[in-house]
Short mmCIF file of C-alpha atoms and ligand atoms in Angstrom, two decimals:
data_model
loop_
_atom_site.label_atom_id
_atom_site.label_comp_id
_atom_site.label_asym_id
_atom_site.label_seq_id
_atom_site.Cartn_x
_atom_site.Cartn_y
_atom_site.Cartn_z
CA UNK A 10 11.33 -65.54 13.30
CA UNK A 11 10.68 -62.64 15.72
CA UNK A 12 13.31 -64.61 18.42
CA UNK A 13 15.89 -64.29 15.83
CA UNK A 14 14.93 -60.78 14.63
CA UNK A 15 15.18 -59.47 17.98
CA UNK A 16 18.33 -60.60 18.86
CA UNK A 17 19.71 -59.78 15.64
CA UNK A 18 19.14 -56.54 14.92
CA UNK A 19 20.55 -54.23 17.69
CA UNK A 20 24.26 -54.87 16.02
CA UNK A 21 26.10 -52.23 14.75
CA UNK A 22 26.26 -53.80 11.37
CA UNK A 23 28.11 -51.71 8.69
CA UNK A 24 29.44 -53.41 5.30
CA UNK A 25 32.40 -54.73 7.14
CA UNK A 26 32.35 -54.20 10.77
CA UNK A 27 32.55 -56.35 13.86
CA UNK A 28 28.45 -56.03 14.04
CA UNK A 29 28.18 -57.62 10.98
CA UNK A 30 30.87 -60.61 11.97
CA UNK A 31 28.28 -60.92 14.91
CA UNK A 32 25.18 -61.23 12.36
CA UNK A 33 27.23 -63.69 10.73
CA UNK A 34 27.51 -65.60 13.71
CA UNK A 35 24.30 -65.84 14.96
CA UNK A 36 22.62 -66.83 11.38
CA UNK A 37 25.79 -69.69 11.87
CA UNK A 38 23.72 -71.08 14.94
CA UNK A 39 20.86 -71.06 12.93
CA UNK A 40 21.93 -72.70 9.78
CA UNK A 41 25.25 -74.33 8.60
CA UNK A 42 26.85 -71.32 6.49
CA UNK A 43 29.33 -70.78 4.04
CA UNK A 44 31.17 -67.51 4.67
CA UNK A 45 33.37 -65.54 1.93
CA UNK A 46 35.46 -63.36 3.34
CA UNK A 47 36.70 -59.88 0.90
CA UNK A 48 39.52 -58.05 2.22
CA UNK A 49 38.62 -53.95 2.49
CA UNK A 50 40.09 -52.12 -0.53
CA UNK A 51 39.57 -54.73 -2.85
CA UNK A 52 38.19 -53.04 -6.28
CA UNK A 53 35.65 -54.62 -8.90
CA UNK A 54 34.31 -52.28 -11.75
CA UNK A 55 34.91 -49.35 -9.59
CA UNK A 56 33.37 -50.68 -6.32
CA UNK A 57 35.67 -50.62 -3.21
CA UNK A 58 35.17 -53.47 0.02
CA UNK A 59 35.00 -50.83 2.91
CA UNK A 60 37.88 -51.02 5.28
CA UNK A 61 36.60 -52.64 8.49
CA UNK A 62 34.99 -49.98 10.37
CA UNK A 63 34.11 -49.40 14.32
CA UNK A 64 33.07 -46.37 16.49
CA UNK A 65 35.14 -46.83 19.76
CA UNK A 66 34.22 -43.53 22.04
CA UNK A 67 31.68 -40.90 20.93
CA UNK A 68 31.08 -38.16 22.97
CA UNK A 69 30.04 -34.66 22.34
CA UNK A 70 30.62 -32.26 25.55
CA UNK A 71 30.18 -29.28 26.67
CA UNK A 72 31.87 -27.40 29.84
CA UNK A 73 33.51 -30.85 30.69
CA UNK A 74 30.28 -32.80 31.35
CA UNK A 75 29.22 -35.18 28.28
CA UNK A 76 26.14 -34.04 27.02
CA UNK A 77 25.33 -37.15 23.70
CA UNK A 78 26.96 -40.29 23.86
CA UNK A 79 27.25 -41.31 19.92
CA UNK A 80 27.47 -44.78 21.20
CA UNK A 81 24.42 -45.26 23.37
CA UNK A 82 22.41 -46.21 20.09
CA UNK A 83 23.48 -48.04 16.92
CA UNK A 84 23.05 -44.87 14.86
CA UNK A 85 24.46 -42.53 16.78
CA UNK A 86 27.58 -42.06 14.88
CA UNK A 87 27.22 -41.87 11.22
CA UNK A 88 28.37 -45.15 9.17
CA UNK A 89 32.37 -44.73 8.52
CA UNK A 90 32.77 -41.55 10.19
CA UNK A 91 36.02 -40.46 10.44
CA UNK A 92 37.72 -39.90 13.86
CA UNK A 93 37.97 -36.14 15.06
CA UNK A 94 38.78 -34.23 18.29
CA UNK A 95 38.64 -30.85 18.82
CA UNK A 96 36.75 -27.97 20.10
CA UNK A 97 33.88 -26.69 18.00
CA UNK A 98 31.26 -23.49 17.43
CA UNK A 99 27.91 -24.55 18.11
CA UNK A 100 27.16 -23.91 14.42
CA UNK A 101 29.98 -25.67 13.25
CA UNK A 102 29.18 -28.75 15.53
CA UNK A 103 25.27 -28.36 13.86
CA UNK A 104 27.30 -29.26 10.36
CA UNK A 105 28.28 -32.36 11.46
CA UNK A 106 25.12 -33.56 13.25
CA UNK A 107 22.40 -35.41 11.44
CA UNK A 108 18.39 -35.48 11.98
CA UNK A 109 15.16 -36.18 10.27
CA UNK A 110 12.29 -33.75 10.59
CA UNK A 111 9.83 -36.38 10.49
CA UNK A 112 10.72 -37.72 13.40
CA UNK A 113 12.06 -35.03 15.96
CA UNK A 114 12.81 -36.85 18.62
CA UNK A 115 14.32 -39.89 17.00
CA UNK A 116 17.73 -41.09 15.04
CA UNK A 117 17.90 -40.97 11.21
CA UNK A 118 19.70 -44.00 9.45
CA UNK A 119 22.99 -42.53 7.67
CA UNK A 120 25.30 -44.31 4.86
CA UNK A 121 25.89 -41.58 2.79
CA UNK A 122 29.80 -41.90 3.59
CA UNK A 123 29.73 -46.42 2.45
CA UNK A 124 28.92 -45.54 -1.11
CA UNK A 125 31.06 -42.42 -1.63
CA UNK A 126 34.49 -43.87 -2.56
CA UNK A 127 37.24 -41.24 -0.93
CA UNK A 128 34.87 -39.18 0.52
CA UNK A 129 35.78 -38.11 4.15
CA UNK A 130 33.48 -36.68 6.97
CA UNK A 131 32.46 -37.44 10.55
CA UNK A 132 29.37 -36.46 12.63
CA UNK A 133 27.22 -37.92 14.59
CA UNK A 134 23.30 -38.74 14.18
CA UNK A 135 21.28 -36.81 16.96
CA UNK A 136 17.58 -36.13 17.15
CA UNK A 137 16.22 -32.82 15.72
CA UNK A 138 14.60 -30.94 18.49
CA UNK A 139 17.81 -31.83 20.64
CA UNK A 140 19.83 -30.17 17.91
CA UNK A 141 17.44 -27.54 17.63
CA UNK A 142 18.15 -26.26 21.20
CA UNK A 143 21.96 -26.48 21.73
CA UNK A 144 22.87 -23.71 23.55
CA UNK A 145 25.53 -20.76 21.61
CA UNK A 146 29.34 -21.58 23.04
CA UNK A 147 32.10 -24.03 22.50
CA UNK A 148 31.45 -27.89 22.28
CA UNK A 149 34.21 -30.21 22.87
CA UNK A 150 34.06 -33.48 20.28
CA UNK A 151 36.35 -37.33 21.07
CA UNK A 152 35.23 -39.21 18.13
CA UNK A 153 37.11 -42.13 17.79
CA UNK A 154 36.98 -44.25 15.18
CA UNK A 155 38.93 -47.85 14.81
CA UNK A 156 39.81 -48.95 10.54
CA UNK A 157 41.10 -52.61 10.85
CA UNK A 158 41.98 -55.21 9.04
CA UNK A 159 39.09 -57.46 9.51
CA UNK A 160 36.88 -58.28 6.42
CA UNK A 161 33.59 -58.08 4.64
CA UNK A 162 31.33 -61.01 5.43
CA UNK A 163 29.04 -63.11 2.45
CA UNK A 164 27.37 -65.68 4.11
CA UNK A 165 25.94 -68.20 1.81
CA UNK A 166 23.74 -71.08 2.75
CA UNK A 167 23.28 -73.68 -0.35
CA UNK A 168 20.79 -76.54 -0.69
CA UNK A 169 21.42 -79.36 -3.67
CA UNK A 170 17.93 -80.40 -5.53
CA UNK A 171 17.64 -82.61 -8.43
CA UNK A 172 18.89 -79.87 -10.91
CA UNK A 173 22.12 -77.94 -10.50
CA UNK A 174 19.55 -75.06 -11.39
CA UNK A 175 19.15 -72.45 -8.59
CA UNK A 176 16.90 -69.86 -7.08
CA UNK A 177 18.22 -67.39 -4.75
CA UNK A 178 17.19 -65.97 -1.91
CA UNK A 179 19.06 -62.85 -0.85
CA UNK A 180 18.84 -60.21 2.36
CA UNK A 181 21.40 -57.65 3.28
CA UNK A 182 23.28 -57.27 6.34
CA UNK A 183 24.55 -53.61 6.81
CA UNK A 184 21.89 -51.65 8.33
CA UNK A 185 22.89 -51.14 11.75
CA UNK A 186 19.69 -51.48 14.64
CA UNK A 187 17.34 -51.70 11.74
CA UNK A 188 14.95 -54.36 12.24
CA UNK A 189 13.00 -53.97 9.29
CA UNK A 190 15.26 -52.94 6.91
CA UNK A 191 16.55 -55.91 6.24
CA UNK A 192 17.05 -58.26 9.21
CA UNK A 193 13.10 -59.02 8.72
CA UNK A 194 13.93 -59.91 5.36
CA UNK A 195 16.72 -62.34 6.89
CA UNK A 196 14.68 -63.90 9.34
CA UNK A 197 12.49 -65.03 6.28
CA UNK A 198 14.88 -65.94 4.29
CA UNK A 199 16.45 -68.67 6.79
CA UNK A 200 12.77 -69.58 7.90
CA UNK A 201 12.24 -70.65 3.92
CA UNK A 202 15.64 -72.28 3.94
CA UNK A 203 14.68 -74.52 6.83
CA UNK A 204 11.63 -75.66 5.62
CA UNK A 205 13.07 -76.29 2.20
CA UNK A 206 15.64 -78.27 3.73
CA UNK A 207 13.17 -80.61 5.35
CA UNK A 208 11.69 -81.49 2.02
CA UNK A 209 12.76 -85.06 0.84
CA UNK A 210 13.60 -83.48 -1.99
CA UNK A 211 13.73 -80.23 -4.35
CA UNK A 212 13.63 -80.38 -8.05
CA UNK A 213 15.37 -76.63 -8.18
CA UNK A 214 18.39 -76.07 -5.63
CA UNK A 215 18.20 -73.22 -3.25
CA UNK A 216 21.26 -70.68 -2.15
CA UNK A 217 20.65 -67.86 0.65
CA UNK A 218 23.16 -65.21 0.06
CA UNK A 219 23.18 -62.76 3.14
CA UNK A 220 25.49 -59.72 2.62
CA UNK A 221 25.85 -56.57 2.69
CA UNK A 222 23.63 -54.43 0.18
CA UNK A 223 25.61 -53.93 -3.40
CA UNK A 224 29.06 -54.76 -1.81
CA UNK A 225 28.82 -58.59 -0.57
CA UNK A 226 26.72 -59.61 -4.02
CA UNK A 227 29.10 -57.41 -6.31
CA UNK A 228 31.97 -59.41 -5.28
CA UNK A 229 30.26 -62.65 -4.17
CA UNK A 230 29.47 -63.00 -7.83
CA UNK A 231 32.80 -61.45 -9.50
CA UNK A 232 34.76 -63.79 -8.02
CA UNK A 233 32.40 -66.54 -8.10
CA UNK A 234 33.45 -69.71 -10.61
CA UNK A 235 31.37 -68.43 -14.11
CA UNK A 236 30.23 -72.42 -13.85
CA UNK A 237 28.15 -72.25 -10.58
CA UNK A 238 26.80 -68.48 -11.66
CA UNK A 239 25.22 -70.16 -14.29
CA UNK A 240 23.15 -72.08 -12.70
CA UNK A 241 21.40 -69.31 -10.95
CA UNK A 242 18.09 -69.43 -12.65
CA UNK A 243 15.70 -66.44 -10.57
CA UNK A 244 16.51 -63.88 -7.15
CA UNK A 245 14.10 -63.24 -5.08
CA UNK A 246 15.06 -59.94 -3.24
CA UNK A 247 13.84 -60.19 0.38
CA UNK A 248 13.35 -57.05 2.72
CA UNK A 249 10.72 -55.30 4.98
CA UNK A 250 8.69 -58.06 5.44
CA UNK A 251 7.28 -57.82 9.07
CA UNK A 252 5.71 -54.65 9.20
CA UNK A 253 2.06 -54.24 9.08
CA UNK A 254 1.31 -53.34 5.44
CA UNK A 255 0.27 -55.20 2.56
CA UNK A 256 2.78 -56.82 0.09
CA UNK A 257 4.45 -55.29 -2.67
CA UNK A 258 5.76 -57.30 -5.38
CA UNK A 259 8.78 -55.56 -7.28
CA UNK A 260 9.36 -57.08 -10.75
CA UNK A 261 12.32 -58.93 -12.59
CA UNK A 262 13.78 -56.78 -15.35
CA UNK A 263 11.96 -58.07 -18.21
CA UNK A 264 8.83 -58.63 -15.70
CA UNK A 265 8.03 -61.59 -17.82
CA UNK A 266 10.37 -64.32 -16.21
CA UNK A 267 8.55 -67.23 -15.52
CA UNK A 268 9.05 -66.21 -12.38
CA UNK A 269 7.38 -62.52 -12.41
CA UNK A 270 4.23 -64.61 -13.71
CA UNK A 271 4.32 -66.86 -10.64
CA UNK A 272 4.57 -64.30 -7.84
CA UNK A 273 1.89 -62.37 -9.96
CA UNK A 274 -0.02 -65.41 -9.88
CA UNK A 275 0.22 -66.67 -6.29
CA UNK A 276 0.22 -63.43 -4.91
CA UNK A 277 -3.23 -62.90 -6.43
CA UNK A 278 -4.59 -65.87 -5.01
CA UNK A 279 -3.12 -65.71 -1.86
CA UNK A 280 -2.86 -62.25 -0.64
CA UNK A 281 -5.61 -60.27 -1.82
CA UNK A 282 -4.40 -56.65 -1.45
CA UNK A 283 -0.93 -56.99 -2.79
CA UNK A 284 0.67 -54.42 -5.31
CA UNK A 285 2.97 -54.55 -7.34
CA UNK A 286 5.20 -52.45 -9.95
CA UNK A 287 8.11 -52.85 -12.61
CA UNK A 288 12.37 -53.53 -11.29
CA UNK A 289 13.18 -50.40 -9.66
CA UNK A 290 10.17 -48.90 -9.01
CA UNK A 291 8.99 -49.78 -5.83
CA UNK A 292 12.28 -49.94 -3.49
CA UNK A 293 15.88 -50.16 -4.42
CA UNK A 294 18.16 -53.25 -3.62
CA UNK A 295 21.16 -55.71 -4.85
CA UNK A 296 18.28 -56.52 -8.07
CA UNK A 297 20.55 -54.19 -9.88
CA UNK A 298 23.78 -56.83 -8.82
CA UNK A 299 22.05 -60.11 -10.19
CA UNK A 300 20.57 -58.56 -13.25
CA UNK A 301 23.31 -56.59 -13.63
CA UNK A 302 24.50 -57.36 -17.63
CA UNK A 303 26.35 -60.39 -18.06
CA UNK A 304 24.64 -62.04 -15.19
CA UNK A 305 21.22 -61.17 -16.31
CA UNK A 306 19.39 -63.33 -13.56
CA UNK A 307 15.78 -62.77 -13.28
CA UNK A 308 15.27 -61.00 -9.93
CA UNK A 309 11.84 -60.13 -8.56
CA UNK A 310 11.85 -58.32 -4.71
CA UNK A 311 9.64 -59.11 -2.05
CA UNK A 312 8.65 -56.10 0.51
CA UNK A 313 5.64 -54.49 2.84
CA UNK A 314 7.28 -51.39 1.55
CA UNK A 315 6.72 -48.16 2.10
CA UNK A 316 6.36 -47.89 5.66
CA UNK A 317 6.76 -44.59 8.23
CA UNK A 318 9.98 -45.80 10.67
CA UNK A 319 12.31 -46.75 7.28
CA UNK A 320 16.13 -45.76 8.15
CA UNK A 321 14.98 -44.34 11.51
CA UNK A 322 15.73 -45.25 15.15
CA UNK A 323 11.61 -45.91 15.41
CA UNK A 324 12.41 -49.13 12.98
CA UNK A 325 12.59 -51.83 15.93
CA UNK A 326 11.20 -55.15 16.81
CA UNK A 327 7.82 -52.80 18.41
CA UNK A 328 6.72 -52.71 14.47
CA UNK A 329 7.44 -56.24 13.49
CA UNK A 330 4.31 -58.75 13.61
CA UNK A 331 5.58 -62.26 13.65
CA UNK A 332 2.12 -63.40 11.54
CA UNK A 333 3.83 -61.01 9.01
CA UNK A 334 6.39 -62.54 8.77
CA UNK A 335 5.10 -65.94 8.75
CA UNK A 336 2.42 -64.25 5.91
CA UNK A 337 5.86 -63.19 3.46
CA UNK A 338 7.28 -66.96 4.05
CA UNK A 339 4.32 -68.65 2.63
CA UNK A 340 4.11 -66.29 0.21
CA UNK A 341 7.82 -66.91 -0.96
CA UNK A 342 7.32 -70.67 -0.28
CA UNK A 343 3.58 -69.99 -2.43
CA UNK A 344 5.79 -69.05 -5.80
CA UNK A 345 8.64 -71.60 -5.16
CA UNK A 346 6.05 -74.61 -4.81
CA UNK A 347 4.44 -73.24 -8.18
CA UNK A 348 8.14 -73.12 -9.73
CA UNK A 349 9.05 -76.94 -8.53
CA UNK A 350 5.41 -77.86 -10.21
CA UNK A 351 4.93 -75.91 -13.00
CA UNK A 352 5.42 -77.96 -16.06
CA UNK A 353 3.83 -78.89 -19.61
CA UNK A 354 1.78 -81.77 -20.02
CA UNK A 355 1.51 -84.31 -22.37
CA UNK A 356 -2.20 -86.12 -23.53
CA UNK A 357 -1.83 -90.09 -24.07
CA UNK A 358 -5.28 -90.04 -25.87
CA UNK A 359 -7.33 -88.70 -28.87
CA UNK A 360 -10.85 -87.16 -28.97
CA UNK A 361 -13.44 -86.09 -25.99
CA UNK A 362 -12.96 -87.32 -22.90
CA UNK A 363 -16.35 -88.06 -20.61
CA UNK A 364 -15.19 -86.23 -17.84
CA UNK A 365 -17.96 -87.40 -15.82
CA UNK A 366 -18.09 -91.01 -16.25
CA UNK A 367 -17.10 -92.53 -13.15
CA UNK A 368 -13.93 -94.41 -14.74
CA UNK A 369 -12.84 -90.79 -14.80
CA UNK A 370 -14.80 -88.86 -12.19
CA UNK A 371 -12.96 -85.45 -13.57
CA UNK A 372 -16.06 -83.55 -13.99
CA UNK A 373 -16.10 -80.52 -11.51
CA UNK A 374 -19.44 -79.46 -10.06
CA UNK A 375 -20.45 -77.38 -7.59
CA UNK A 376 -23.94 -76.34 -9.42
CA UNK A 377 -26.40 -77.80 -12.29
CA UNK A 378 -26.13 -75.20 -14.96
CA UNK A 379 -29.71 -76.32 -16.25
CA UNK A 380 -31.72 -76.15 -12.69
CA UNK A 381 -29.85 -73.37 -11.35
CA UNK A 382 -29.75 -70.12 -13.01
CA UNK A 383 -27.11 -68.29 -11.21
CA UNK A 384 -23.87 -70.15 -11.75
CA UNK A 385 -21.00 -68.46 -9.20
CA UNK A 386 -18.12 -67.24 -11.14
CA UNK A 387 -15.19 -69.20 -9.71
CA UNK A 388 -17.73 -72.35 -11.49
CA UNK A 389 -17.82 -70.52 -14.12
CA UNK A 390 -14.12 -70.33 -14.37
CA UNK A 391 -14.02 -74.09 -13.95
CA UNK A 392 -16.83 -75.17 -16.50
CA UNK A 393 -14.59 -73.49 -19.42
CA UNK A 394 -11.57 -74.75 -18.31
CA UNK A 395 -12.92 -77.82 -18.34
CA UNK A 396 -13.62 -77.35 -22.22
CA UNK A 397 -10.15 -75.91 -22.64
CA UNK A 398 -8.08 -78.40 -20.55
CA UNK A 399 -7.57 -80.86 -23.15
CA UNK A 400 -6.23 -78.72 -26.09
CA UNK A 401 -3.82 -77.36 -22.61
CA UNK A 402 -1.41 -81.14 -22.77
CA UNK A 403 0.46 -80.09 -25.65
CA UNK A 404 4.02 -80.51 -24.41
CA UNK A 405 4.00 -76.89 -24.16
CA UNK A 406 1.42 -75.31 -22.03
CA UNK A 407 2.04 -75.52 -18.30
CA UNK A 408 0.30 -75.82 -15.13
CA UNK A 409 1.29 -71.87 -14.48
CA UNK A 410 -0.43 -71.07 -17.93
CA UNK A 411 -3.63 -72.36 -17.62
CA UNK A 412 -4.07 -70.98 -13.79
CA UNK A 413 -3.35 -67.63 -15.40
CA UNK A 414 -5.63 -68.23 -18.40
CA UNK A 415 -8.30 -69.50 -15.85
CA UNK A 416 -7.37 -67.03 -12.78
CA UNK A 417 -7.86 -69.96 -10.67
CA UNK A 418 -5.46 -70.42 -7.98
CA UNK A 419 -2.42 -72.30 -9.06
CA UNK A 420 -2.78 -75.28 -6.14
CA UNK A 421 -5.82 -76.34 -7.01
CA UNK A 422 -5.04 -76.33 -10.93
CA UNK A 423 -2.13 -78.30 -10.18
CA UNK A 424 -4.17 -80.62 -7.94
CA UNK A 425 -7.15 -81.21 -11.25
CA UNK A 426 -4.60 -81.80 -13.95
CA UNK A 427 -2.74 -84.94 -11.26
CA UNK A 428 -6.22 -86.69 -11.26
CA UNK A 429 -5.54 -86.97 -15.39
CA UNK A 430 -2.45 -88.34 -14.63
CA UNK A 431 -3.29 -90.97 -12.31
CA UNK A 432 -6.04 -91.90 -14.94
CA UNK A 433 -3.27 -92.11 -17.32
CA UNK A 434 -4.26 -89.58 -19.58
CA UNK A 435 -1.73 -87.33 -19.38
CA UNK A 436 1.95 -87.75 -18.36
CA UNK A 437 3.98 -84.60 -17.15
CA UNK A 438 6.89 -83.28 -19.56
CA UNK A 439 10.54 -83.65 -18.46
CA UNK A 440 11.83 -83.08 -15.53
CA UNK A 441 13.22 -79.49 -16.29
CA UNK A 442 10.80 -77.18 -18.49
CA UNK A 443 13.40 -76.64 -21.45
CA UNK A 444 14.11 -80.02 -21.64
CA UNK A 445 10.83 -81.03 -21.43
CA UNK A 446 9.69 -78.92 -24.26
CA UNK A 447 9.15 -82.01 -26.93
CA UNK A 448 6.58 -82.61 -29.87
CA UNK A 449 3.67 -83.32 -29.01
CA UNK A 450 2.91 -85.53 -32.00
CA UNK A 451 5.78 -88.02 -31.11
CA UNK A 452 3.73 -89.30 -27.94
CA UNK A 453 0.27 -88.98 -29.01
CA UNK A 454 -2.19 -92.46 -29.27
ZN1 ZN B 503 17.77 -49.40 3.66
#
């Protein structure tokens, strides 16, 4: 994932820009794409494709000699500046010239300009001590600036499973020389995709949508056929994932999708100092796009967010830790595994079962409750789910439910209620939750 990140991420991606073709084109090589192509200009509920967009020569000079080359880093001309040459003050050159305080010495992330339809400006991104010093006189500015015809790039990676149903996986594409922010969310996303595509087979089917943030998943879904949106069943937003802080787990709208309750629920079990808050709260991404009204698809967001280099220069492959990364993939392949498994259960007999009698051999036990008068909790957990389990194969309550009842990790739930099915004592229900949602009565005895 690292390999993939590093070469990725010194583009100059903008929301339709030859940097972003050249994403497009590496993620190709990696897995066998889809690409939708929107023409710049195109409007959808008052959302404009940007034209395609490319700095070309970026200097700033001063008595002849160039003194900041715009084009030396990805950021040092601001996303769709316009083209200008002239001569300038020194404090009307400052105007135009962008800097974070937090980090003096360093490049600040600007796309102000992508999401303000008709507003015009150029300038460059510089850091703020070198700003701070400019000398008083005249600066001389050759900012050019290429618009073309090229267009905004979706690319969209599907896999079938057993059900037309789908979860998504999505990553944007626009931040140019961010590592971070998002092409570590990428790199995970594709990771998942591969191994998912190895499976035999899925019951769900999978669909990575890499684009740029609000523009490619706006019109990736207005124009999609309203037949195939349907079948998207949860998002899972995926971004800043390889930097070195804990995970934070940003909600679906609702925050009670069954698939809020799974990332809860893994999460917990998995990664013990994750956090987590309600849609919107944590960081802000294309969640608004898919749960947008209409399309209303459950979309939960994935991210080690906040850290100290977002939208600056300092956000580069030196903060990314590939066991990060590999940390957020299980994690996202933790909750899919618990959504392909989690179903209700069904009892094929009446009465008390002896869990312990050999012909079961279903009785947990890790300690004699009489001899031993300290029982440790997680037993404790067991022994009363043990008394619960069989009121649990009702054709409604699922695998997901009682882990969360229990708080006992989902795997090893999932694992317990199997051995009642190979004893024949339970069968699972359906092979998609709704449909398996029958009476319990009509298959008991
Ligand atoms: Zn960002």
């Amino acid at each position: 994932m690292l390999e993939l990140l590093k070469k990725t991420y010194p583009h100059r991606m903008s929301p339709n820009s030859p940097g972003l073709d050249a994403v497009v084109a590496i993620l190709r090589e990696e897995l066998p794409l889809v690409v939708h192509e929107y023409e710049g200009g195109l409007e959808h509920n008052g959302w404009r494709v940007p034209v395609e967009w490319e700095p070309q020569k970026a200097e700033i000079r001063k008595n002849g000699k160039v003194i900041y080359d715009g084009m030396a880093h990805p950021l040092g001309v601001i996303g769709y500046s316009q083209s200008f040459k002239g001569k300038v003050s020194r404090e009307e050159l400052q105007k135009h010239l962008f800097s974070t305080k937090k980090w003096p010495n360093d490049l600040v992330y600007h796309c102000d300009l992508y999401y303000k339809v008709g507003r015009k400006n150029w300038g460059f991104c510089a850091p703020y001590h070198w700003i701070q010093q400019l000398p008083k006189g005249t600066y001389e500015v050759e900012l050019v600036c290429r618009r073309g015809k090229g267009t905004m790039k979706v690319a969209d990676y599907f896999i079938q499973g057993e059900s037309p149903e789908t979860i998504v996986l999505n990553a944007h594409s626009c931040h140019a020389g961010q590592a971070n922010d998002d092409v570590a969310g990428m790199v995970v996303a594709v990771e998942v995709m591969k191994r998912l595509a190895k499976r035999k087979s899925n019951r769900y089917s999978y669909r990575l949508i890499v684009a740029p943030e609000h523009f490619g998943t706006v019109f990736y879904l207005a124009r999609l056929p309203e037949k195939t949106r349907k079948t998207f069943k949860f998002g899972m937003f995926l971004e800043m994932l390889g930097n070195d802080n804990r995970i934070a787990l940003q909600e679906s709208f609702t925050g009670q999708a069954e698939i809020d309750l799974a990332a809860h629920h893994v999460l917990k079990h998995s990664q013990a100092e994750y956090h987590s808050g309600p849609f919107r709260s944590i960081v802000g991404n294309d969640e608004t796009v898919w749960e947008a009204p209409g399309y209303e698809i459950p979309t939960i967001s994935l991210s080690r967010f906040p850290y100290p280099e977002y939208h600056t220069s300092r956000d580069t492959a030196a903060i990314i830790h590939e066991d990060k990364l590999e940390q957020a993939a299980q994690a996202v392949l933790g909750i899919i595994d618990c959504l392909e498994t989690n179903r209700p259960m069904i009892r094929k007999f009446t009465g008390l079962i002896a869990l312990s009698n050999p012909k079961y051999d279903l009785y947990i036990s890790q300690a004699d409750p009489s001899i031993r008068p300290t029982i440790p909790e997680e037993q404790r957990r067991w022994n009363r789910l043990m008394d619960y389990i069989p009121r649990y194969f009702d054709g409604k309550t699922t695998v997901l439910d009682i882990a969360r009842t229990h708080d006992l990790p989902y795997p090893q739930v999932l694992e317990y209620v199997r051995r009642f099915e190979k004893k024949g004592l339970i069968e699972f229900a359906g092979a998609a939750p709704k449909a398996a949602r029958r009476v319990p009565e009509r298959v008991a005895e």
